[in-house]
Coordinates of C-alpha atoms and ligand atoms in Angstrom, one line a residue:
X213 CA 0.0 0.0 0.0
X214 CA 1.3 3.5 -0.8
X215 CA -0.3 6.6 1.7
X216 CA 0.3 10.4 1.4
X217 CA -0.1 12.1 4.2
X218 CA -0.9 16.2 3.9
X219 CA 2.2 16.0 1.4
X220 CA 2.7 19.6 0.9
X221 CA 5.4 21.2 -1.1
X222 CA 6.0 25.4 -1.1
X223 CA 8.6 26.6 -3.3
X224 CA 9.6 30.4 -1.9
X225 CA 5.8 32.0 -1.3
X226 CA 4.5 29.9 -4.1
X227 CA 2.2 26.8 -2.4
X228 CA 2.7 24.4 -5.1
X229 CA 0.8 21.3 -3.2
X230 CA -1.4 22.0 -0.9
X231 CA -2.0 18.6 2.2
X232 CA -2.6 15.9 -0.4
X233 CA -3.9 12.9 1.6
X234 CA -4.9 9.6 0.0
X235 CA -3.9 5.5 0.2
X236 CA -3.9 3.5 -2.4
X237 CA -4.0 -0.5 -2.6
X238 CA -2.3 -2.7 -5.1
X239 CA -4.2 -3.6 -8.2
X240 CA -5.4 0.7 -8.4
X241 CA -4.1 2.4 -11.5
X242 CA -4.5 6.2 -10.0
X243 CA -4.9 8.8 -12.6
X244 CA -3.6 12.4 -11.3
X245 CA -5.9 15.4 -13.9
X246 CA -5.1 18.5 -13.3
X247 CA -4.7 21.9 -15.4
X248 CA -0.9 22.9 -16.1
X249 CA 1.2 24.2 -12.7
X250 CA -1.7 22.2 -10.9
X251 CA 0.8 20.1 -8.6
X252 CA 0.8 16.9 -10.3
X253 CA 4.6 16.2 -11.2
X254 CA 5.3 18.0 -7.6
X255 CA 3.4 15.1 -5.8
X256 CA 4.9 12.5 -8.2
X257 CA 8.4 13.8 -7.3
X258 CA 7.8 13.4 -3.2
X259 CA 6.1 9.9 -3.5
X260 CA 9.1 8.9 -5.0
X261 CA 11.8 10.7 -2.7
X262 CA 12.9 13.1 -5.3
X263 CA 11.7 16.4 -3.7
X264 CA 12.0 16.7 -0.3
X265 CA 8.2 17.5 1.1
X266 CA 7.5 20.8 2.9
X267 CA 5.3 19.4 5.4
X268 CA 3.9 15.8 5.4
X269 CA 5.1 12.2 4.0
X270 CA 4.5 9.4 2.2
X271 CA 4.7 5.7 3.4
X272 CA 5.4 3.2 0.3
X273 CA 5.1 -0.2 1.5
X274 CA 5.8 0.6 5.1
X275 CA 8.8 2.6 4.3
X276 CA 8.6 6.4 5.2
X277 CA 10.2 8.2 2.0
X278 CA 11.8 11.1 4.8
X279 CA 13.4 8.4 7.3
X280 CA 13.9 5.6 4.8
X281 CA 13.8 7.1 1.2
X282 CA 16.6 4.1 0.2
X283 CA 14.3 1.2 1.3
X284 CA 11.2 2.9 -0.5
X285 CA 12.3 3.9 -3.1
X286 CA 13.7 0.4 -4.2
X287 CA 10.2 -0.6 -4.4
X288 CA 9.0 2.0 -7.2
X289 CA 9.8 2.9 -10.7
X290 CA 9.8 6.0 -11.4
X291 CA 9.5 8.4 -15.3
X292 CA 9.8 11.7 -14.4
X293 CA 8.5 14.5 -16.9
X294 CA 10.9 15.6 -19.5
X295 CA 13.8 13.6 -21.0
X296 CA 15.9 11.3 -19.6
X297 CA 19.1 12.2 -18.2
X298 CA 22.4 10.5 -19.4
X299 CA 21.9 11.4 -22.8
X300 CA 25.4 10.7 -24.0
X301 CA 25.1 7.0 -23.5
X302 CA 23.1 4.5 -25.8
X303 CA 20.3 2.9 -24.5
X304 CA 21.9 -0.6 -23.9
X305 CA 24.4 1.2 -22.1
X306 CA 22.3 3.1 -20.0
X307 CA 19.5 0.1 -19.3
X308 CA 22.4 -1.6 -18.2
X309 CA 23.6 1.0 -15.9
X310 CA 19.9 1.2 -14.2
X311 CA 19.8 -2.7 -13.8
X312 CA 23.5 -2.3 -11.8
X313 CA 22.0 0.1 -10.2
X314 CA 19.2 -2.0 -9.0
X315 CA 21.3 -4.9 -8.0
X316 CA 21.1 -6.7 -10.5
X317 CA 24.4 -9.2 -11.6
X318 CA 25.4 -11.0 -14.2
X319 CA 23.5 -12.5 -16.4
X320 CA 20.0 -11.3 -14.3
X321 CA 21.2 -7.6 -16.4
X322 CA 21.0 -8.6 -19.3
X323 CA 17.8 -10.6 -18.9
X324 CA 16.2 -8.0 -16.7
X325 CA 17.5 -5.5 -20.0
X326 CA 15.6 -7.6 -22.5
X327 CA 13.0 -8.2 -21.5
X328 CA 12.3 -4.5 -20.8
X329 CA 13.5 -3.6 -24.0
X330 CA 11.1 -6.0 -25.4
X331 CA 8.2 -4.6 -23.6
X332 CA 9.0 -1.0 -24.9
X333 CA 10.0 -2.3 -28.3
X334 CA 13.5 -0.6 -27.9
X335 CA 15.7 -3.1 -30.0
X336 CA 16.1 -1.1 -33.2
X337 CA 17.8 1.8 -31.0
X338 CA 20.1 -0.1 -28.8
X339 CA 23.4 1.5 -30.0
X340 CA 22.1 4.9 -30.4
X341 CA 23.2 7.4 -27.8
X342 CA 20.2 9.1 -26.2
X343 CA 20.2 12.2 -27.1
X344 CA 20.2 11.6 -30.2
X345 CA 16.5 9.4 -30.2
X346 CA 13.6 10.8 -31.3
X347 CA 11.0 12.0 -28.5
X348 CA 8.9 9.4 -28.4
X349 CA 12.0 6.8 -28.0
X350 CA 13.0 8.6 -25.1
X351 CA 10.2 8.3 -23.0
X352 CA 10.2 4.5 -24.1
X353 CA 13.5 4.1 -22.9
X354 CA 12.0 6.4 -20.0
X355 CA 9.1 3.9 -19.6
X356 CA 11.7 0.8 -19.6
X357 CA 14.5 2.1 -17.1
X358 CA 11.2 2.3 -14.4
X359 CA 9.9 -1.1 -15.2
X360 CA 13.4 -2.9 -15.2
X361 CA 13.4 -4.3 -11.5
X362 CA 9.7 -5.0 -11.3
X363 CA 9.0 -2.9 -9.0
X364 CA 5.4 -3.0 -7.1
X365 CA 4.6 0.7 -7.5
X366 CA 5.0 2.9 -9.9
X367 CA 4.9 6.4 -10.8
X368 CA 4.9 7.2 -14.5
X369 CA 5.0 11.0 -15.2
X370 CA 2.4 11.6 -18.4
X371 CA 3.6 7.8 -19.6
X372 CA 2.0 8.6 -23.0
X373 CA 3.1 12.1 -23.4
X374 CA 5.1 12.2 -27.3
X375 CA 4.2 8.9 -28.0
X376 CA 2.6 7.9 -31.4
X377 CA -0.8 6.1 -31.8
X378 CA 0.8 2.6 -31.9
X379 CA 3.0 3.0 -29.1
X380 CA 0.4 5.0 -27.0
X381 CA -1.9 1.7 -26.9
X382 CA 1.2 -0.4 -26.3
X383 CA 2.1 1.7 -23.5
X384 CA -1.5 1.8 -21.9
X385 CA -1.8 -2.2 -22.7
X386 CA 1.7 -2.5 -20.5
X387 CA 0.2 -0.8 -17.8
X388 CA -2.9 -2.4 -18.0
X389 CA -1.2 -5.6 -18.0
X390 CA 0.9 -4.7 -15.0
X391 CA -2.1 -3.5 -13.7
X392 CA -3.3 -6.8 -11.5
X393 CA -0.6 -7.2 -8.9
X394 CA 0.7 -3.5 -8.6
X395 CA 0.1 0.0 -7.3
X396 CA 0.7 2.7 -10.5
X397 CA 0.1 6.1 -10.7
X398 CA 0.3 8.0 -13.6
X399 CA -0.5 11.5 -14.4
X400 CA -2.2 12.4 -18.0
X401 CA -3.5 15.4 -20.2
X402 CA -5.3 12.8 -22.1
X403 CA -9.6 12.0 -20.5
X404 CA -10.4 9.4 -22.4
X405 CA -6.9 7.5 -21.0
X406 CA -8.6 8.1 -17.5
X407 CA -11.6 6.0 -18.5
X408 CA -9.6 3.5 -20.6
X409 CA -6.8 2.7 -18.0
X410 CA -7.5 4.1 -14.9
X411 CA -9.4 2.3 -11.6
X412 CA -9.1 5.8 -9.8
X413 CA -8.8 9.1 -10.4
X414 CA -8.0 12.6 -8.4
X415 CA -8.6 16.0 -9.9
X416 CA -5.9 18.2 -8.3
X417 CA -5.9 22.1 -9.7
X418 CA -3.8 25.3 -7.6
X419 CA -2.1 22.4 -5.6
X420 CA -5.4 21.0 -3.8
X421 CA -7.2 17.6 -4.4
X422 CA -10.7 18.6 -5.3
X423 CA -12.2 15.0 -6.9
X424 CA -11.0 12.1 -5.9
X425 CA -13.4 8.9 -7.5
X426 CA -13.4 5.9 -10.1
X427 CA -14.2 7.2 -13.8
X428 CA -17.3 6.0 -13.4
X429 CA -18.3 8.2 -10.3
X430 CA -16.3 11.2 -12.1
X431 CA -18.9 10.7 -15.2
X432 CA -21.7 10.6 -12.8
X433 CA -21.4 14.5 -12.0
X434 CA -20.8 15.4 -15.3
X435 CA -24.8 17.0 -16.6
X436 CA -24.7 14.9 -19.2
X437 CA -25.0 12.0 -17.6
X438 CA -28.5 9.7 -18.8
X439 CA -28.9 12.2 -21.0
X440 CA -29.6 11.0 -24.9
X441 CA -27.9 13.1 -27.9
X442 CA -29.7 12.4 -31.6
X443 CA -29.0 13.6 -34.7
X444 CA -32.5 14.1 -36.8
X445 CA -33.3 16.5 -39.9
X446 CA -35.9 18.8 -37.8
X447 CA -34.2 19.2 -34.7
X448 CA -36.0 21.9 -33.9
X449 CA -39.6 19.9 -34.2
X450 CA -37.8 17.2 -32.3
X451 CA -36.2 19.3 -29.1
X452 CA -40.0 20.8 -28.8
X453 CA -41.8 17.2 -28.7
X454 CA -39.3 15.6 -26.4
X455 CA -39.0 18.7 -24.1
X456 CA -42.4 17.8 -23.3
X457 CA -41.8 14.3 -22.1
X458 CA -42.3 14.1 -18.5
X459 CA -39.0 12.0 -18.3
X460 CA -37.1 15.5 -19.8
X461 CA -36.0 17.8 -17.7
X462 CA -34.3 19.8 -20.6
X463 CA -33.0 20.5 -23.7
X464 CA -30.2 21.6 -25.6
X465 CA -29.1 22.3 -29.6
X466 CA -25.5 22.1 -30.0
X467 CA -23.6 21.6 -32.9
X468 CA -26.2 20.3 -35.1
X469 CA -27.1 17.7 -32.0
X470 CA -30.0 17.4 -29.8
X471 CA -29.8 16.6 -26.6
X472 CA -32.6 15.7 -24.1
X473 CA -31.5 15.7 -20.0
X474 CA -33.6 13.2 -17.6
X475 CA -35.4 14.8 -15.3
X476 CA -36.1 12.4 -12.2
X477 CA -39.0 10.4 -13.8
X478 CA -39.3 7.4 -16.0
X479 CA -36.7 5.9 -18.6
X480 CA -35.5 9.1 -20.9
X481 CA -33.9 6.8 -23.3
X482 CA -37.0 4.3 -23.5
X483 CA -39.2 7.3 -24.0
X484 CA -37.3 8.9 -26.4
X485 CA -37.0 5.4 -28.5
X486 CA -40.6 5.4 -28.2
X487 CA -41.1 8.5 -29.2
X488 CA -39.0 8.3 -32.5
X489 CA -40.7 5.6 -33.6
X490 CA -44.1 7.1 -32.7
X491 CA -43.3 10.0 -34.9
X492 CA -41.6 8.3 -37.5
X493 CA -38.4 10.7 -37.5
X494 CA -35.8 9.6 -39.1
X495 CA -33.1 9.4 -36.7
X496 CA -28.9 9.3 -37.5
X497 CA -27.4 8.6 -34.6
X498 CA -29.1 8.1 -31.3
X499 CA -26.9 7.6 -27.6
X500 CA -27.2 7.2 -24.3
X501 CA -24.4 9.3 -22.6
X502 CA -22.2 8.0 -20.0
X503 CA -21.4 11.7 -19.0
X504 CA -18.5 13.9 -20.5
X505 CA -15.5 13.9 -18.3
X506 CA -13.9 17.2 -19.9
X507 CA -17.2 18.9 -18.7
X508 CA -16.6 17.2 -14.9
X509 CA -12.8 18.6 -15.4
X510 CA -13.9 22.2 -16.9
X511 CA -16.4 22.2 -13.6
X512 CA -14.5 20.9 -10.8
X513 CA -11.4 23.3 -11.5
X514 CA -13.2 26.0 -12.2
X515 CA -14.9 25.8 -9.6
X516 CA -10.9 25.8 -7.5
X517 CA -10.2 28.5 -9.6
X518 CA -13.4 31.0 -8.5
X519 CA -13.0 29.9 -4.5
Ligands
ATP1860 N1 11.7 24.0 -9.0 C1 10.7 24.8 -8.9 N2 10.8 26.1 -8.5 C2 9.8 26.9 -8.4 N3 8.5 26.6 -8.7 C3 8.3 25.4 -9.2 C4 9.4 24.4 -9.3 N4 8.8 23.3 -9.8 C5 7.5 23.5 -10.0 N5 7.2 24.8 -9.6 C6 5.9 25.3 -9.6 O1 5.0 24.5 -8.9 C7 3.7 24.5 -9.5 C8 3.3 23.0 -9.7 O2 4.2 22.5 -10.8 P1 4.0 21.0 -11.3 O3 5.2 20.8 -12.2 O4 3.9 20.1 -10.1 O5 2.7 21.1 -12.1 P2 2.0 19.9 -13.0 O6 0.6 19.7 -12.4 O7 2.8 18.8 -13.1 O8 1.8 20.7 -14.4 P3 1.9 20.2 -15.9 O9 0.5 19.6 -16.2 O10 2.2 21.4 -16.7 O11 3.0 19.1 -16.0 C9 3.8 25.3 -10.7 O12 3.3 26.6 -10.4 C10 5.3 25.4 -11.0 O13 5.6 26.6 -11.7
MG1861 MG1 3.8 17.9 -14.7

């Protein structure tokens, strides 16, 4: 189990993250959202012992990262934002080097190597130095140098950040995969990789945790939520006949879209079917919304940024 506990982090006046308290248990991928300068790569730098906290800790497996960084910090993997350091060596040299690093001896580095360079599809850039790899290859090597020892937590930095379309589903696939047995955070731009990968997520915006939910229960606030969005000739005909439903609360022309809200009776999407067919209307594209998460986002920080 990892636990912050009121992790906070000030640099000069500026408080950059604010008593950030959770615990997470193994098999949790934890998303961190939050708006640029938010706190996220601040937290993910005192979980894993790189930035000395302000005030409060973090306990990673029983291991206090102030009193016994060494010990907890053995049991994470860590890619930190940006590019890797070491540029001037190639990759095998530099996988190798980690691996040492970890403990590793003999021939365990060179398994431990492969089979992260396997993972991250890293073989065609072996020899190269670094530096010299494309942006997407470094956060692959990035992504391997954290995976190397197998550690049971770990903290990827925006994992997907530069990556191509291929290699972004490979990447979330390895997590995924990784997912069962171990504790990973990750921080992302990207909503729809909070639905697809995550088991948790935490909104964090001026430093402060503001959500903290499953995907599911982050959708759930968003107003779209049971709502049902049709595309029809006549939408105008359309939002006036299903307005009236008693199931409606409300509706809304957007982008050549209808959208009908529930209010708190009946089955909106069964009367709306019913409706369409009673009508005859000849209907493009009819859906039952799950709830927009970039709405939920644009809300909740928002809402940090007025208070
Ligand atoms: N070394 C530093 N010195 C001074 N201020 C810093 C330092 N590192 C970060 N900050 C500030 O702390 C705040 C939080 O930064 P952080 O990098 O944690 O944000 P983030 O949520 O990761 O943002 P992004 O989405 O852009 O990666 C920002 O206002 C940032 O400018
Ligand atoms: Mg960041």
């Amino acid at each position: 189990m990892i636990e912050a506990k009121s992790l906070t982090r000030r640099y000069g006046p500026l408080l950059a993250v604010d008593k950030i308290s959770f615990a997470v248990e193994p098999g949790t991928v934890l998303g961190f959202l939050g708006p640029n300068g938010a706190g996220k790569s601040t937290t993910m730098k005192m979980l894993t012992g790189f930035l000395a906290p302000t005030e409060g800790t973090a306990v990673i497996h029983g291991h206090d990262i102030r009193t016994d960084s060494l010990a907890a910090r053995r049991k994470m993997g860590y890619l930190p934002e940006g590019a890797p350091l070491y540029g001037e060596l190639s990759v095998e040299r530099f996988l190798k080097f980690v691996a040492e690093a970890r403990g590793f001896r003999g021939a365990d580095v060179s398994q431990r190597v492969n089979a992260a360079v396997d993972r991250l599809s890293l073989a065609e850039v072996m020899g190269q130095t670094i530096e010299t790899l494309s942006k997407g290859f470094k956060r692959r090597v990035g992504l391997a140098q954290a995976i190397l020892h197998d550690p049971p937590v770990l903290v990827l930095d925006e994992p997907t950040d530069g990556l191509d379309p291929n290699q972004k589903h490979e990447v979330r696939r390895l997590i995924r995969d990784m997912a069962s047995d171990k504790i990973i955070v990750i921080s992302t731009h990207i909503l729809e990789e909070v639905d697809a990968l995550c088991t948790r997520a935490m909104i964090i915006a001026r430093g402060r945790l503001l959500a903290d939910d499953t995907p599911a229960g982050l959708l759930a606030r968003s107003r779209y939520h049971n709502a049902v969005t049709l595309t029809l000739d006549d939408l105008e005909t359309a939002a006036s006949r299903l307005g009236a439903l008693v199931e409606s609360r409300e509706v809304e022309i957007r982008r050549g879209k209808l959208t009908v809200f529930p209010s708190s009776q009946g089955n909106l999407f069964e009367a709306v079917t019913r409706t369409i067919q009673e009508e005859g209307w000849q209907v493009d594209q009819l859906q039952l919304e799950a709830g927009r998460l970039d709405e939920v986002f644009r809300t909740v920080t928002d809402t940090a940024e007025a208070a």
